[in-house]
mmCIF file of C-alpha atoms (C1' of nucleotides) in Angstrom:
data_model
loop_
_atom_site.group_PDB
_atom_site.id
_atom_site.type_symbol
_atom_site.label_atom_id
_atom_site.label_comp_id
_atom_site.label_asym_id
_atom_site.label_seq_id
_atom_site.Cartn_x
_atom_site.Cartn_y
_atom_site.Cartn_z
ATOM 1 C CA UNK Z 1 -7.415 17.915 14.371
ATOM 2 C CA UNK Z 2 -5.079 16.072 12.093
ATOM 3 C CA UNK Z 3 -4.980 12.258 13.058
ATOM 4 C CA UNK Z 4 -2.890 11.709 9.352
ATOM 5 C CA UNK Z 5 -1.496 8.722 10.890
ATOM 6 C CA UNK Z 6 -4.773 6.559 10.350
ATOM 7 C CA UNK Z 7 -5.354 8.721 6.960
ATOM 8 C CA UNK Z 8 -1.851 8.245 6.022
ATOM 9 C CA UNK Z 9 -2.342 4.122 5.690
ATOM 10 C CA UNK Z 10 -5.035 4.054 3.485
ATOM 11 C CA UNK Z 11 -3.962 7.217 1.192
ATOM 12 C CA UNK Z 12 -0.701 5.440 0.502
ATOM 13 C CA UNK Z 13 -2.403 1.588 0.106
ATOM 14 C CA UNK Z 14 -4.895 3.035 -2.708
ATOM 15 C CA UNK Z 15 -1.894 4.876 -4.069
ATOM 16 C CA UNK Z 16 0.311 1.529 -4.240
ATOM 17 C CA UNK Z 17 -1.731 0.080 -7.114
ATOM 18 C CA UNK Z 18 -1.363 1.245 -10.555
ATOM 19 C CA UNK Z 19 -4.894 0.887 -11.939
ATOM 20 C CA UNK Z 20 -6.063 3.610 -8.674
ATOM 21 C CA UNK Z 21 -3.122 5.769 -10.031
ATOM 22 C CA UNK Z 22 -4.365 5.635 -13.334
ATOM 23 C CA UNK Z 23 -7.870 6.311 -12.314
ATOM 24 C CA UNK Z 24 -6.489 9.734 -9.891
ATOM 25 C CA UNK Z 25 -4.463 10.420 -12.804
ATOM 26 C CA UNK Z 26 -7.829 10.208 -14.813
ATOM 27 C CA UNK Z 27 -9.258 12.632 -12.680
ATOM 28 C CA UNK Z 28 -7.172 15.401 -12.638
ATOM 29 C CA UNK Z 29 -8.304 16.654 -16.218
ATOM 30 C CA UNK Z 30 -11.865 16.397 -14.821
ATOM 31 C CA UNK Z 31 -14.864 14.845 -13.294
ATOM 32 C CA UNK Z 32 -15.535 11.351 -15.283
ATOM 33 C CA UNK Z 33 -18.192 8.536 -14.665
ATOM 34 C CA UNK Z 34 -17.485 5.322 -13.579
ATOM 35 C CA UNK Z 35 -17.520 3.334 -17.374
ATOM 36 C CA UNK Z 36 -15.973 5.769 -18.525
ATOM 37 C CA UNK Z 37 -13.298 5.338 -16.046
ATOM 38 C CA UNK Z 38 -12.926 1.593 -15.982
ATOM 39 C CA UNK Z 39 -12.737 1.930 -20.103
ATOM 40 C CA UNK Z 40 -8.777 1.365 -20.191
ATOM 41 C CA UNK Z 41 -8.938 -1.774 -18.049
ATOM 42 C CA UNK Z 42 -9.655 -4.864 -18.934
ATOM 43 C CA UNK Z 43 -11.451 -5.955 -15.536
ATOM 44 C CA UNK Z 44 -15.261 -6.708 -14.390
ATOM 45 C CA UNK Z 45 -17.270 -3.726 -13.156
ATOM 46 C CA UNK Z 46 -17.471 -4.796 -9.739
ATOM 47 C CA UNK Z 47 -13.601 -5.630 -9.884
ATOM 48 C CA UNK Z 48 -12.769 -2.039 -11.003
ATOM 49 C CA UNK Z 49 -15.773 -0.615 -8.226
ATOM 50 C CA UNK Z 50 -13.691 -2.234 -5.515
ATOM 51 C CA UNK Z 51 -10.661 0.369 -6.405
ATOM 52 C CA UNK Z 52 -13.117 3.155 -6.616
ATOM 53 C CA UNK Z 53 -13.904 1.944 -3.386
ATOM 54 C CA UNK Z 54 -10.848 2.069 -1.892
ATOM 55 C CA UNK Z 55 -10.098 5.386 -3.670
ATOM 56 C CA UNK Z 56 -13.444 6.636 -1.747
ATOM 57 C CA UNK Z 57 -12.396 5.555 1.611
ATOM 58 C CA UNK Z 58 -9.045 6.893 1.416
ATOM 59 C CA UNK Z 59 -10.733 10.150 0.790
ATOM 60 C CA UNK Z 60 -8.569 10.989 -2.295
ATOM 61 C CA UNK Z 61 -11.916 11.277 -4.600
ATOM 62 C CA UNK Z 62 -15.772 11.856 -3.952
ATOM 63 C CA UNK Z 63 -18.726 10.796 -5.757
ATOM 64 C CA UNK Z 64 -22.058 11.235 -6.841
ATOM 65 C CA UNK Z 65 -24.714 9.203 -8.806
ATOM 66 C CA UNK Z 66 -26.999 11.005 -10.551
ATOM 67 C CA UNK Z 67 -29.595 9.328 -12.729
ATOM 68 C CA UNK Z 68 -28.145 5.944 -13.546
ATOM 69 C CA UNK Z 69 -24.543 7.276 -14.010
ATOM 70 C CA UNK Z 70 -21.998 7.573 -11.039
ATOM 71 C CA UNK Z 71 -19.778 10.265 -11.317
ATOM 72 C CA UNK Z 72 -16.097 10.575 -9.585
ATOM 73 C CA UNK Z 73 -14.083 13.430 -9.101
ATOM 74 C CA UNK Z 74 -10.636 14.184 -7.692
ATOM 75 C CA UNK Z 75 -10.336 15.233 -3.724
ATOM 76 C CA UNK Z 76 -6.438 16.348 -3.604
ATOM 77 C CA UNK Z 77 -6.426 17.167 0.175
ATOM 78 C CA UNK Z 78 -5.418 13.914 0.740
ATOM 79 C CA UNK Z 79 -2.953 13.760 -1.685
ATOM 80 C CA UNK Z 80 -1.306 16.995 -0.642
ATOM 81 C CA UNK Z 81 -1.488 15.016 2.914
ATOM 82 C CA UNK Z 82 1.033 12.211 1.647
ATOM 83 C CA UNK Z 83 3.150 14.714 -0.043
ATOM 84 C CA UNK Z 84 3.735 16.752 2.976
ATOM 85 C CA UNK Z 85 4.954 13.317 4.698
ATOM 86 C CA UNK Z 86 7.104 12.716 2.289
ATOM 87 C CA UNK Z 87 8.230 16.051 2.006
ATOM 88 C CA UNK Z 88 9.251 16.438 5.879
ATOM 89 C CA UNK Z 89 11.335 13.239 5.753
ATOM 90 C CA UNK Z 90 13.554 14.277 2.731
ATOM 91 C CA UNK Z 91 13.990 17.887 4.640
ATOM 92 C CA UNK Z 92 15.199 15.784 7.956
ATOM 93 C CA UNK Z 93 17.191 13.666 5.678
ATOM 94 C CA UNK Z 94 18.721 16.740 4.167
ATOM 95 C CA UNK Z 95 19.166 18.910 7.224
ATOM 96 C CA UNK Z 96 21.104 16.230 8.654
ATOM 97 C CA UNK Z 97 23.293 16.344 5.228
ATOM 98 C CA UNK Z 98 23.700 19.807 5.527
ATOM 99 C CA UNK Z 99 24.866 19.689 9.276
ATOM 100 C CA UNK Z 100 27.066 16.448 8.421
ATOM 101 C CA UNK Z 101 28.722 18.812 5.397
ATOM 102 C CA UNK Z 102 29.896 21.355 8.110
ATOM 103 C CA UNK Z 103 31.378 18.884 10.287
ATOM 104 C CA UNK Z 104 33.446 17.159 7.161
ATOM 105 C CA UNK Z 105 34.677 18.086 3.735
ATOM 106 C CA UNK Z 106 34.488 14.344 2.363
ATOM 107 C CA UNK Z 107 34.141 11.490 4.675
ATOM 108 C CA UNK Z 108 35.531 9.390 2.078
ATOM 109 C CA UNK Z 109 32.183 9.737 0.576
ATOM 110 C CA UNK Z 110 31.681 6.577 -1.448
ATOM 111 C CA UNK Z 111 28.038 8.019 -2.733
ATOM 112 C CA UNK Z 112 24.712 7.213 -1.700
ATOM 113 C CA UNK Z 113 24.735 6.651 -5.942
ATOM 114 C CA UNK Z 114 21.111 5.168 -5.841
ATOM 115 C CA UNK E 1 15.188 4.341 -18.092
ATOM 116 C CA UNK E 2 12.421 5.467 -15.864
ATOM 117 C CA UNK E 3 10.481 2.655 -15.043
ATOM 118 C CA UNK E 4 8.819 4.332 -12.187
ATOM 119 C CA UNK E 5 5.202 2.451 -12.600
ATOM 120 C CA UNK E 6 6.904 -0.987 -11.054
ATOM 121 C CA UNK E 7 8.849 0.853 -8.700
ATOM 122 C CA UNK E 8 5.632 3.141 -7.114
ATOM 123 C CA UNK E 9 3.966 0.084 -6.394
ATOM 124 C CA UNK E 10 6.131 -1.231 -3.841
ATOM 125 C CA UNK E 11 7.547 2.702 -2.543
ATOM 126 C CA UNK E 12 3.546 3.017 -1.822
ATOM 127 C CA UNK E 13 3.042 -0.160 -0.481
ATOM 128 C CA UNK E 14 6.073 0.083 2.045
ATOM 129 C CA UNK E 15 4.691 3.347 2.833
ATOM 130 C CA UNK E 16 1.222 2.467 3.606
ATOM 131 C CA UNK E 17 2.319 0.705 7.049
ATOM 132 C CA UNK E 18 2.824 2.655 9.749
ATOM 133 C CA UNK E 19 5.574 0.669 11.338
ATOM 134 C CA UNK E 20 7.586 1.234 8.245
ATOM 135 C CA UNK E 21 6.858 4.745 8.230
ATOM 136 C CA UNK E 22 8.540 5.440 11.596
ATOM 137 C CA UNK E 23 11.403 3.246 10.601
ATOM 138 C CA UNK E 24 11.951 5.797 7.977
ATOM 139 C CA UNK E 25 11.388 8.594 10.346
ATOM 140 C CA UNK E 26 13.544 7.648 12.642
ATOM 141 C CA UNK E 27 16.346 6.803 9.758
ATOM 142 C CA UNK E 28 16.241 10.226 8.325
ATOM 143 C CA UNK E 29 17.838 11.425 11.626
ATOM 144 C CA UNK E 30 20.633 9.319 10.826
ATOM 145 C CA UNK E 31 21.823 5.438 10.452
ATOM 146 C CA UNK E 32 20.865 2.594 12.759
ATOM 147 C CA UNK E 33 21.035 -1.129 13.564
ATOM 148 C CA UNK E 34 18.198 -3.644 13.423
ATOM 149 C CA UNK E 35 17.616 -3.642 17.024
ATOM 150 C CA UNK E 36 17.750 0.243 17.696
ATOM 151 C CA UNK E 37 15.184 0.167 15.130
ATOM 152 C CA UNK E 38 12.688 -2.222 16.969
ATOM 153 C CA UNK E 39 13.022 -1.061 20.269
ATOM 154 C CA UNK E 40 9.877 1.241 19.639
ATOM 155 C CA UNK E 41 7.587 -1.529 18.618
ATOM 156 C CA UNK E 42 6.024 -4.833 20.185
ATOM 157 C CA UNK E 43 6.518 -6.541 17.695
ATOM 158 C CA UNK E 44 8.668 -10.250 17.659
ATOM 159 C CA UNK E 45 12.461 -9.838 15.264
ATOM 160 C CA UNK E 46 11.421 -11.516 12.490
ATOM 161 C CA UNK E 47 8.154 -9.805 11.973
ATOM 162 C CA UNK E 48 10.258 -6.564 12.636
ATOM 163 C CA UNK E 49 12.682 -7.777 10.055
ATOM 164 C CA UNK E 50 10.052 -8.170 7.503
ATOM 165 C CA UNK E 51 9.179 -4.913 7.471
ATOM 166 C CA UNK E 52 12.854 -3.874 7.118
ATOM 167 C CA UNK E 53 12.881 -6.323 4.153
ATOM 168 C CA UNK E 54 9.708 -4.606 2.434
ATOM 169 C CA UNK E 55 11.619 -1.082 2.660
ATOM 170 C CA UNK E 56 14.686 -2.219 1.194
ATOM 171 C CA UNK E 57 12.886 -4.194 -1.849
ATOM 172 C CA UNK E 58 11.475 -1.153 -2.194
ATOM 173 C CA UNK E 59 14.617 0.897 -2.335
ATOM 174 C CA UNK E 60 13.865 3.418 0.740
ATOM 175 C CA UNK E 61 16.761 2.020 2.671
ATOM 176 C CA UNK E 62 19.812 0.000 2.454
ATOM 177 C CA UNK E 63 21.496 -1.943 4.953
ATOM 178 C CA UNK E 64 25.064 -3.704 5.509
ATOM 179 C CA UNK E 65 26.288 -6.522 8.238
ATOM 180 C CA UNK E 66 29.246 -5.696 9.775
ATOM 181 C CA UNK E 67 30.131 -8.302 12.478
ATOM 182 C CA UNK E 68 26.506 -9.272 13.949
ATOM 183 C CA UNK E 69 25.368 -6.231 13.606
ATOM 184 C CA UNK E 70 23.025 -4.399 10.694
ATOM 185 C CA UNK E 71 22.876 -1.036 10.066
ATOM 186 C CA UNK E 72 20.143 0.399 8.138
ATOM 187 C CA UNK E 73 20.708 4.088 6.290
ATOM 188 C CA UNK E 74 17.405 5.980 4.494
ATOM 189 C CA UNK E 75 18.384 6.150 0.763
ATOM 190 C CA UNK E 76 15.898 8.527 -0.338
ATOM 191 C CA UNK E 77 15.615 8.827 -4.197
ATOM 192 C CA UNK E 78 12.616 6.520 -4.635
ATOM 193 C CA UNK E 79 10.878 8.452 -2.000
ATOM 194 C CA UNK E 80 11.798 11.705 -4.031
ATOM 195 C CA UNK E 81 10.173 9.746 -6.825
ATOM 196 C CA UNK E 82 7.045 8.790 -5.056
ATOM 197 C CA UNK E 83 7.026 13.026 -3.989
ATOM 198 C CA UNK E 84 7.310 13.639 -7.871
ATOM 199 C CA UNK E 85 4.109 11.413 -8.955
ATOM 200 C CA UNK E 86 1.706 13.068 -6.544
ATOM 201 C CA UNK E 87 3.187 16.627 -7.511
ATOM 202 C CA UNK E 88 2.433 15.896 -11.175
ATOM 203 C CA UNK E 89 -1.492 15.386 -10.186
ATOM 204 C CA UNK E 90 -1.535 17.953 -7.686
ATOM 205 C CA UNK E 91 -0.306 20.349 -10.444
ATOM 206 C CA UNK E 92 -2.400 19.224 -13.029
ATOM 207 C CA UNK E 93 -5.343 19.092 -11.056
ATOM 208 C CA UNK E 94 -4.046 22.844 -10.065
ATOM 209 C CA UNK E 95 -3.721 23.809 -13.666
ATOM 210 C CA UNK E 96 -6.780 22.595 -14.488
ATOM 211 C CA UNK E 97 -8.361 24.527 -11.791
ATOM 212 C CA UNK E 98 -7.000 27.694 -13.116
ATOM 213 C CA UNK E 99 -8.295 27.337 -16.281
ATOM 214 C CA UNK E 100 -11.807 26.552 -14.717
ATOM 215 C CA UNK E 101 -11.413 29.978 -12.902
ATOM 216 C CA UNK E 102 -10.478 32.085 -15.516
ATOM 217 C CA UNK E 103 -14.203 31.122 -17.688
ATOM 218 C CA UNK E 104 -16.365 31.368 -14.818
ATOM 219 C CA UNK E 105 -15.894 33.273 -11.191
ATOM 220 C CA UNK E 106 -18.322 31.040 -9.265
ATOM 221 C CA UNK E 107 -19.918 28.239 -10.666
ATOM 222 C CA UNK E 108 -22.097 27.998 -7.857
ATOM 223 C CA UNK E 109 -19.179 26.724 -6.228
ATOM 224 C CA UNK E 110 -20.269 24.939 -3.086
ATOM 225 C CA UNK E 111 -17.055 24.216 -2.473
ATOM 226 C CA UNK E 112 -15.201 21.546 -2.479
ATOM 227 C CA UNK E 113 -14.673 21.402 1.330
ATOM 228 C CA UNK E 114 -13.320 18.479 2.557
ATOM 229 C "C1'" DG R 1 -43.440 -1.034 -21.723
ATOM 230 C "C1'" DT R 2 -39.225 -3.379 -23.933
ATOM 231 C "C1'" DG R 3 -34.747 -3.260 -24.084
ATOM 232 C "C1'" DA R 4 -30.280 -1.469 -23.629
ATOM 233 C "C1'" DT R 5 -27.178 1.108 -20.184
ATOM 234 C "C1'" DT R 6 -25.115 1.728 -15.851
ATOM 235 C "C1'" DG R 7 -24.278 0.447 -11.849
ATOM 236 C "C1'" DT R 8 -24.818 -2.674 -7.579
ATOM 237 C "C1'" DT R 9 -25.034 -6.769 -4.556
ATOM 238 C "C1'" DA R 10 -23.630 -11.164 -3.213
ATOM 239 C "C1'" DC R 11 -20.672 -14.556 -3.317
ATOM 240 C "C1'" DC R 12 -16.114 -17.356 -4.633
ATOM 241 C "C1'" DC R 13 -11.180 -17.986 -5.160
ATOM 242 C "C1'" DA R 14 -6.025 -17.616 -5.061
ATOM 243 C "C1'" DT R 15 -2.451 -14.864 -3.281
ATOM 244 C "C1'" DT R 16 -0.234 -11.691 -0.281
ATOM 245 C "C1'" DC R 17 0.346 -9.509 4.261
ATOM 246 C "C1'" DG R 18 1.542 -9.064 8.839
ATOM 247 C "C1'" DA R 19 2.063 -11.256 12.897
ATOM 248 C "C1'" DC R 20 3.667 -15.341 15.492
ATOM 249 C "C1'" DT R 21 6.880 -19.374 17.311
ATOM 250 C "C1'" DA R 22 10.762 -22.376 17.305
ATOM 251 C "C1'" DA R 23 15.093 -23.265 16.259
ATOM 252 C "C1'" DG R 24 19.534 -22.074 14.014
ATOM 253 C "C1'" DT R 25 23.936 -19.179 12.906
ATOM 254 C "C1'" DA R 26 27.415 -16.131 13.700
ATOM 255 C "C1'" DT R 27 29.892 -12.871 16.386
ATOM 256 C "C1'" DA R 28 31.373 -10.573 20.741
ATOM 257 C "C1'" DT R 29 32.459 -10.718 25.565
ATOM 258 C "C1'" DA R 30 33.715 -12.524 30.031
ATOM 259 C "C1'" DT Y 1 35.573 -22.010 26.256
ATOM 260 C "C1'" DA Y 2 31.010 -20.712 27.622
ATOM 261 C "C1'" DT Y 3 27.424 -17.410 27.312
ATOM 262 C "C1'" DA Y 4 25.036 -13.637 25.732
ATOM 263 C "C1'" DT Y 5 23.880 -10.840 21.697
ATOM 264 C "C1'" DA Y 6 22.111 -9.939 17.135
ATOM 265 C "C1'" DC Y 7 20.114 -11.455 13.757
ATOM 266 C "C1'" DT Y 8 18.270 -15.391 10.393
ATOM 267 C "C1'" DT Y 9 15.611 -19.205 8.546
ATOM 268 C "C1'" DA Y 10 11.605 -21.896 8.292
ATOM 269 C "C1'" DG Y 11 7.109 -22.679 8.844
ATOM 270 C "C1'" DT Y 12 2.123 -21.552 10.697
ATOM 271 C "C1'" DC Y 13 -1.992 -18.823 10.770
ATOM 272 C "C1'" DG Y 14 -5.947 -15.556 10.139
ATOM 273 C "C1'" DA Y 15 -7.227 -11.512 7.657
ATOM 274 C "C1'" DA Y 16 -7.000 -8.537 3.793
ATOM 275 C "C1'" DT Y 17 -6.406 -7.853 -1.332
ATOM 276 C "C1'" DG Y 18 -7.415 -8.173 -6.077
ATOM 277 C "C1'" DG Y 19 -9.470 -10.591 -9.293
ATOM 278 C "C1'" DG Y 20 -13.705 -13.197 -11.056
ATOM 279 C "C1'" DT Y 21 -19.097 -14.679 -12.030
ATOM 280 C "C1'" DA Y 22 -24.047 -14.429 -11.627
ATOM 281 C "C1'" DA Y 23 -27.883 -12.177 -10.817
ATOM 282 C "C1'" DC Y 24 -30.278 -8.022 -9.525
ATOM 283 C "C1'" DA Y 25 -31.753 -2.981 -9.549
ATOM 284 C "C1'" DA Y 26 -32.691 1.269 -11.591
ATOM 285 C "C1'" DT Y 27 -32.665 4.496 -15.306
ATOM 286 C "C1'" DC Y 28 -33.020 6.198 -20.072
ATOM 287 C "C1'" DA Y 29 -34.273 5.801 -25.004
ATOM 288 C "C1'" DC Y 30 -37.362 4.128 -28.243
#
DNA sequence: GTGATTGTTACCCATTCGACTAAGTATATA
DNA sequence: TATATACTTAGTCGAATGGGTAACAATCAC
């Protein structure tokens, strides 16, 4: 049964760097091994293993080694996880809009403009 | 112009704390003052505030002092953004999936389960 | 079987994070 | 005016993060 909360940290910490977006980004046109993943980076092997580390233990992708080569691909369950969080805040945020609207024309409202 | 990349860092980061999380929660139901805000948590003011700090630098919320008191509103565009980014790889990863489909009916898939 | 590939393990290091306390400021309220 | 309320500032501390090197497997390709 859905204990997100826990899930929810670590999906959104891997998701907060930009080299693990690049890598789930990577992923989503297909399976890739792990050099050929690090490629774009300029960073150590076991520097760029930690984020596929962290990737792994969020549960946002799965791997395998086969032979010599390690290969990683995408595990969107997660992903769709942090999504849905997100999405039920905006739909609070805008149900109380919509319910604030019926109450008041304008309330002199000086916009919410970012 | 969009310079999302900077700004996901820190939306995901803020995100990935579960104090933070119910602090936007509980500010999509409507504005609220530093201390309403706490109450939930055991957690000392200025740790509290920290958090508060991390979501504004962020952009989730905004906040204004009038008198001694702080209210806090949800500002929700950078978590529309954040919504955006994992849509893009959900639907790509989607897409690709299609296209996988429509070659082969079962590639032996053991499926993807978790 | 030698040598190049492809990871992996074991550490180190600086910085950031998340929590704390102690003390200070600024406004209400009695 | 005195006191309580609502933050705010400053500084400490241990743990986690994100990077690095060095050395060690374990394949594969010749």
């Amino acid at each position: 049964m859905g204990n997100n909360h826990e899930n929810l940290n670590t999906v959104f910490q891997a998701l907060a760097d930009p080299t693990r977006r690049a890598v789930i980004q990577h992923l989503t046109s297909g399976p890739a091994s792990i050099t050929e993943l690090a490629k774009p980076f300029e960073m150590a092997l076991p520097s760029f293993m930690k984020h596929i580390g962290v990737l792994e233990d969020a549960g946002l992708i799965r791997s395998k080694k086969i032979g010599r080569v390690r290969t990683c691909e995408i595990k969107p369950k997660q992903l769709t996880a942090a999504e849905t969080w997100i999405n039920k805040q905006t739909a609070q945020w805008e149900g109380r809009m919509a319910r604030m609207a019926s109450f008041v024309e304008a309330l002199g409202a000086e916009g919410q403009d970012d």
